[in-house]
Amino acid sequence: MMSENKYLVKKVSVIDTFKNLPIGKSVTFDCRELGSYGTAQSAVSRLNKAAGVEKYKISTSDNGVTYSVIRLVG
């Protein structure tokens, strides 16, 4: 007996992605790859709040179509 096709959904973890960024290197993401600028900005805010210091910075030059995140400290 054959089983039905299974439809797998893989969810990207924005916070885990940012935690794995190299220290001191700016990495640019496309909103279609990782998520919207607002989602990324929220993740950066949460990570910085949890650390008690500014560990990550996010910026965009095209209204969120792409955005750059830099991990400042380890």
Tab-separated table of N, CA and C in Angstrom:
chain	number	residue	atom	x	y	z
A	1	MET	N	0.844	-1.184	0.000
A	1	MET	CA	0.000	0.000	0.000
A	1	MET	C	0.885	1.242	0.000
A	2	MET	N	0.597	2.177	-0.881
A	2	MET	CA	1.391	3.407	-0.982
A	2	MET	C	0.824	4.464	-0.040
A	3	SER	N	1.720	5.197	0.585
A	3	SER	CA	1.262	6.276	1.460
A	3	SER	C	1.047	7.543	0.629
A	4	GLU	N	0.240	8.409	1.163
A	4	GLU	CA	-0.019	9.668	0.476
A	4	GLU	C	1.226	10.538	0.512
A	5	ASN	N	1.285	11.481	-0.418
A	5	ASN	CA	2.385	12.444	-0.408
A	5	ASN	C	2.309	13.283	0.858
A	6	LYS	N	3.447	13.520	1.426
A	6	LYS	CA	3.513	14.364	2.609
A	6	LYS	C	4.022	15.738	2.188
A	7	TYR	N	3.375	16.760	2.646
A	7	TYR	CA	3.760	18.114	2.300
A	7	TYR	C	4.512	18.712	3.482
A	8	LEU	N	5.801	18.830	3.318
A	8	LEU	CA	6.640	19.352	4.390
A	8	LEU	C	6.702	20.869	4.319
A	9	VAL	N	6.647	21.479	5.471
A	9	VAL	CA	6.803	22.921	5.564
A	9	VAL	C	8.042	23.178	6.404
A	10	LYS	N	8.965	23.919	5.835
A	10	LYS	CA	10.171	24.280	6.577
A	10	LYS	C	10.107	25.760	6.877
A	11	LYS	N	10.246	26.078	8.136
A	11	LYS	CA	10.138	27.467	8.565
A	11	LYS	C	11.525	28.010	8.877
A	12	VAL	N	11.816	29.183	8.365
A	12	VAL	CA	13.090	29.840	8.614
A	12	VAL	C	13.031	30.522	9.970
A	13	SER	N	14.057	30.338	10.765
A	13	SER	CA	14.143	31.014	12.056
A	13	SER	C	15.028	32.247	11.895
A	14	VAL	N	14.404	33.418	11.947
A	14	VAL	CA	15.133	34.672	11.786
A	14	VAL	C	16.126	34.855	12.928
A	15	ILE	N	15.693	34.599	14.152
A	15	ILE	CA	16.565	34.784	15.315
A	15	ILE	C	17.768	33.844	15.249
A	16	ASP	N	17.542	32.579	14.933
A	16	ASP	CA	18.665	31.640	14.827
A	16	ASP	C	19.612	32.025	13.692
A	17	THR	N	19.063	32.537	12.604
A	17	THR	CA	19.897	32.996	11.494
A	17	THR	C	20.797	34.129	11.951
A	18	PHE	N	20.248	35.089	12.672
A	18	PHE	CA	21.046	36.225	13.141
A	18	PHE	C	22.095	35.791	14.161
A	19	LYS	N	21.761	34.831	15.003
A	19	LYS	CA	22.719	34.347	16.003
A	19	LYS	C	23.935	33.692	15.345
A	20	ASN	N	23.778	33.186	14.133
A	20	ASN	CA	24.867	32.516	13.434
A	20	ASN	C	25.663	33.431	12.513
A	21	LEU	N	25.361	34.724	12.510
A	21	LEU	CA	26.114	35.652	11.669
A	21	LEU	C	27.533	35.808	12.203
A	22	PRO	N	28.496	36.000	11.300
A	22	PRO	CA	29.867	36.249	11.760
A	22	PRO	C	29.959	37.628	12.423
A	23	ILE	N	30.764	37.733	13.455
A	23	ILE	CA	30.905	38.997	14.186
A	23	ILE	C	31.634	40.012	13.313
A	24	GLY	N	31.066	41.221	13.231
A	24	GLY	CA	31.701	42.330	12.525
A	24	GLY	C	31.475	42.381	11.028
A	25	LYS	N	30.781	41.408	10.466
A	25	LYS	CA	30.544	41.388	9.018
A	25	LYS	C	29.081	41.687	8.729
A	26	SER	N	28.844	42.673	7.871
A	26	SER	CA	27.481	43.014	7.476
A	26	SER	C	26.983	41.999	6.452
A	27	VAL	N	25.786	41.463	6.682
A	27	VAL	CA	25.196	40.481	5.779
A	27	VAL	C	23.876	41.049	5.257
A	28	THR	N	23.697	41.006	3.940
A	28	THR	CA	22.499	41.554	3.311
A	28	THR	C	21.523	40.432	2.978
A	29	PHE	N	20.260	40.644	3.329
A	29	PHE	CA	19.193	39.677	3.070
A	29	PHE	C	18.143	40.308	2.178
A	30	ASP	N	17.503	39.489	1.381
A	30	ASP	CA	16.367	39.898	0.562
A	30	ASP	C	15.111	39.538	1.349
A	31	CYS	N	14.120	40.404	1.346
A	31	CYS	CA	12.909	40.150	2.135
A	31	CYS	C	12.192	38.880	1.682
A	32	ARG	N	12.404	38.448	0.444
A	32	ARG	CA	11.767	37.218	-0.042
A	32	ARG	C	12.458	35.979	0.503
A	33	GLU	N	13.708	36.110	0.931
A	33	GLU	CA	14.456	34.976	1.470
A	33	GLU	C	14.153	34.731	2.939
A	34	LEU	N	14.297	35.765	3.739
A	34	LEU	CA	14.263	35.599	5.190
A	34	LEU	C	12.959	36.071	5.821
A	35	GLY	N	12.382	37.088	5.279
A	35	GLY	CA	11.163	37.656	5.857
A	35	GLY	C	11.189	39.161	5.697
A	36	SER	N	10.119	39.789	6.068
A	36	SER	CA	9.999	41.229	5.888
A	36	SER	C	10.973	41.990	6.776
A	37	TYR	N	11.193	43.244	6.425
A	37	TYR	CA	12.065	44.110	7.216
A	37	TYR	C	11.516	44.249	8.631
A	38	GLY	N	10.213	44.352	8.769
A	38	GLY	CA	9.597	44.478	10.094
A	38	GLY	C	9.861	43.261	10.964
A	39	THR	N	9.792	42.081	10.378
A	39	THR	CA	10.087	40.847	11.105
A	39	THR	C	11.538	40.826	11.560
A	40	ALA	N	12.440	41.202	10.661
A	40	ALA	CA	13.866	41.230	10.983
A	40	ALA	C	14.166	42.284	12.047
A	41	GLN	N	13.535	43.438	11.930
A	41	GLN	CA	13.730	44.519	12.899
A	41	GLN	C	13.248	44.086	14.287
A	42	SER	N	12.152	43.373	14.337
A	42	SER	CA	11.624	42.864	15.592
A	42	SER	C	12.587	41.844	16.207
A	43	ALA	N	13.150	40.972	15.380
A	43	ALA	CA	14.108	39.979	15.870
A	43	ALA	C	15.354	40.650	16.434
A	44	VAL	N	15.855	41.660	15.743
A	44	VAL	CA	17.025	42.409	16.224
A	44	VAL	C	16.710	43.071	17.563
A	45	SER	N	15.539	43.661	17.673
A	45	SER	CA	15.127	44.307	18.914
A	45	SER	C	15.060	43.308	20.066
A	46	ARG	N	14.481	42.136	19.816
A	46	ARG	CA	14.386	41.103	20.854
A	46	ARG	C	15.759	40.602	21.285
A	47	LEU	N	16.638	40.372	20.316
A	47	LEU	CA	17.983	39.892	20.634
A	47	LEU	C	18.758	40.928	21.450
A	48	ASN	N	18.645	42.190	21.066
A	48	ASN	CA	19.336	43.251	21.806
A	48	ASN	C	18.767	43.416	23.213
A	49	LYS	N	17.456	43.316	23.335
A	49	LYS	CA	16.825	43.446	24.648
A	49	LYS	C	17.238	42.298	25.567
A	50	ALA	N	17.291	41.073	25.028
A	50	ALA	CA	17.678	39.906	25.822
A	50	ALA	C	19.132	40.007	26.279
A	51	ALA	N	19.980	40.596	25.453
A	51	ALA	CA	21.399	40.726	25.788
A	51	ALA	C	21.669	41.902	26.715
A	52	GLY	N	20.778	42.875	26.711
A	52	GLY	CA	20.975	44.064	27.540
A	52	GLY	C	21.915	45.079	26.918
A	53	VAL	N	22.452	44.764	25.753
A	53	VAL	CA	23.324	45.686	25.005
A	53	VAL	C	22.988	45.559	23.527
A	54	GLU	N	23.475	46.505	22.749
A	54	GLU	CA	23.226	46.447	21.309
A	54	GLU	C	24.225	45.490	20.660
A	55	LYS	N	23.771	44.268	20.376
A	55	LYS	CA	24.619	43.256	19.745
A	55	LYS	C	24.421	43.216	18.231
A	56	TYR	N	23.277	43.697	17.770
A	56	TYR	CA	22.940	43.641	16.347
A	56	TYR	C	22.433	44.999	15.880
A	57	LYS	N	22.739	45.335	14.626
A	57	LYS	CA	22.210	46.544	13.994
A	57	LYS	C	21.601	46.138	12.671
A	58	ILE	N	20.493	46.782	12.323
A	58	ILE	CA	19.827	46.506	11.051
A	58	ILE	C	19.621	47.826	10.323
A	59	SER	N	19.777	47.793	9.002
A	59	SER	CA	19.564	49.002	8.201
A	59	SER	C	19.063	48.597	6.817
A	60	THR	N	18.385	49.547	6.173
A	60	THR	CA	17.903	49.334	4.814
A	60	THR	C	18.033	50.636	4.047
A	61	SER	N	18.284	50.524	2.755
A	61	SER	CA	18.379	51.718	1.917
A	61	SER	C	17.301	51.727	0.839
A	62	ASP	N	16.449	50.686	0.825
A	62	ASP	CA	15.426	50.584	-0.221
A	62	ASP	C	14.052	50.219	0.350
A	63	ASN	N	13.734	50.810	1.479
A	63	ASN	CA	12.429	50.614	2.134
A	63	ASN	C	12.134	49.166	2.477
A	64	GLY	N	13.152	48.395	2.810
A	64	GLY	CA	12.942	47.045	3.296
A	64	GLY	C	12.952	45.947	2.260
A	65	VAL	N	13.194	46.273	1.000
A	65	VAL	CA	13.288	45.225	-0.018
A	65	VAL	C	14.500	44.353	0.289
A	66	THR	N	15.591	44.998	0.646
A	66	THR	CA	16.760	44.301	1.179
A	66	THR	C	17.149	45.010	2.465
A	67	TYR	N	17.805	44.285	3.342
A	67	TYR	CA	18.279	44.903	4.572
A	67	TYR	C	19.579	44.232	4.985
A	68	SER	N	20.395	45.013	5.687
A	68	SER	CA	21.687	44.517	6.159
A	68	SER	C	21.667	44.410	7.663
A	69	VAL	N	22.210	43.315	8.155
A	69	VAL	CA	22.304	43.091	9.594
A	69	VAL	C	23.770	42.866	9.911
A	70	ILE	N	24.221	43.504	10.968
A	70	ILE	CA	25.594	43.307	11.428
A	70	ILE	C	25.567	42.868	12.886
A	71	ARG	N	26.343	41.862	13.171
A	71	ARG	CA	26.486	41.371	14.550
A	71	ARG	C	27.720	42.055	15.130
A	72	LEU	N	27.510	42.887	16.140
A	72	LEU	CA	28.586	43.730	16.669
A	72	LEU	C	29.504	42.982	17.642
A	73	VAL	N	28.931	42.179	18.516
A	73	VAL	CA	29.719	41.451	19.529
A	73	VAL	C	29.225	40.016	19.625
A	74	GLY	N	30.034	39.172	20.276
A	74	GLY	CA	29.691	37.762	20.403
A	74	GLY	C	28.821	37.423	21.543
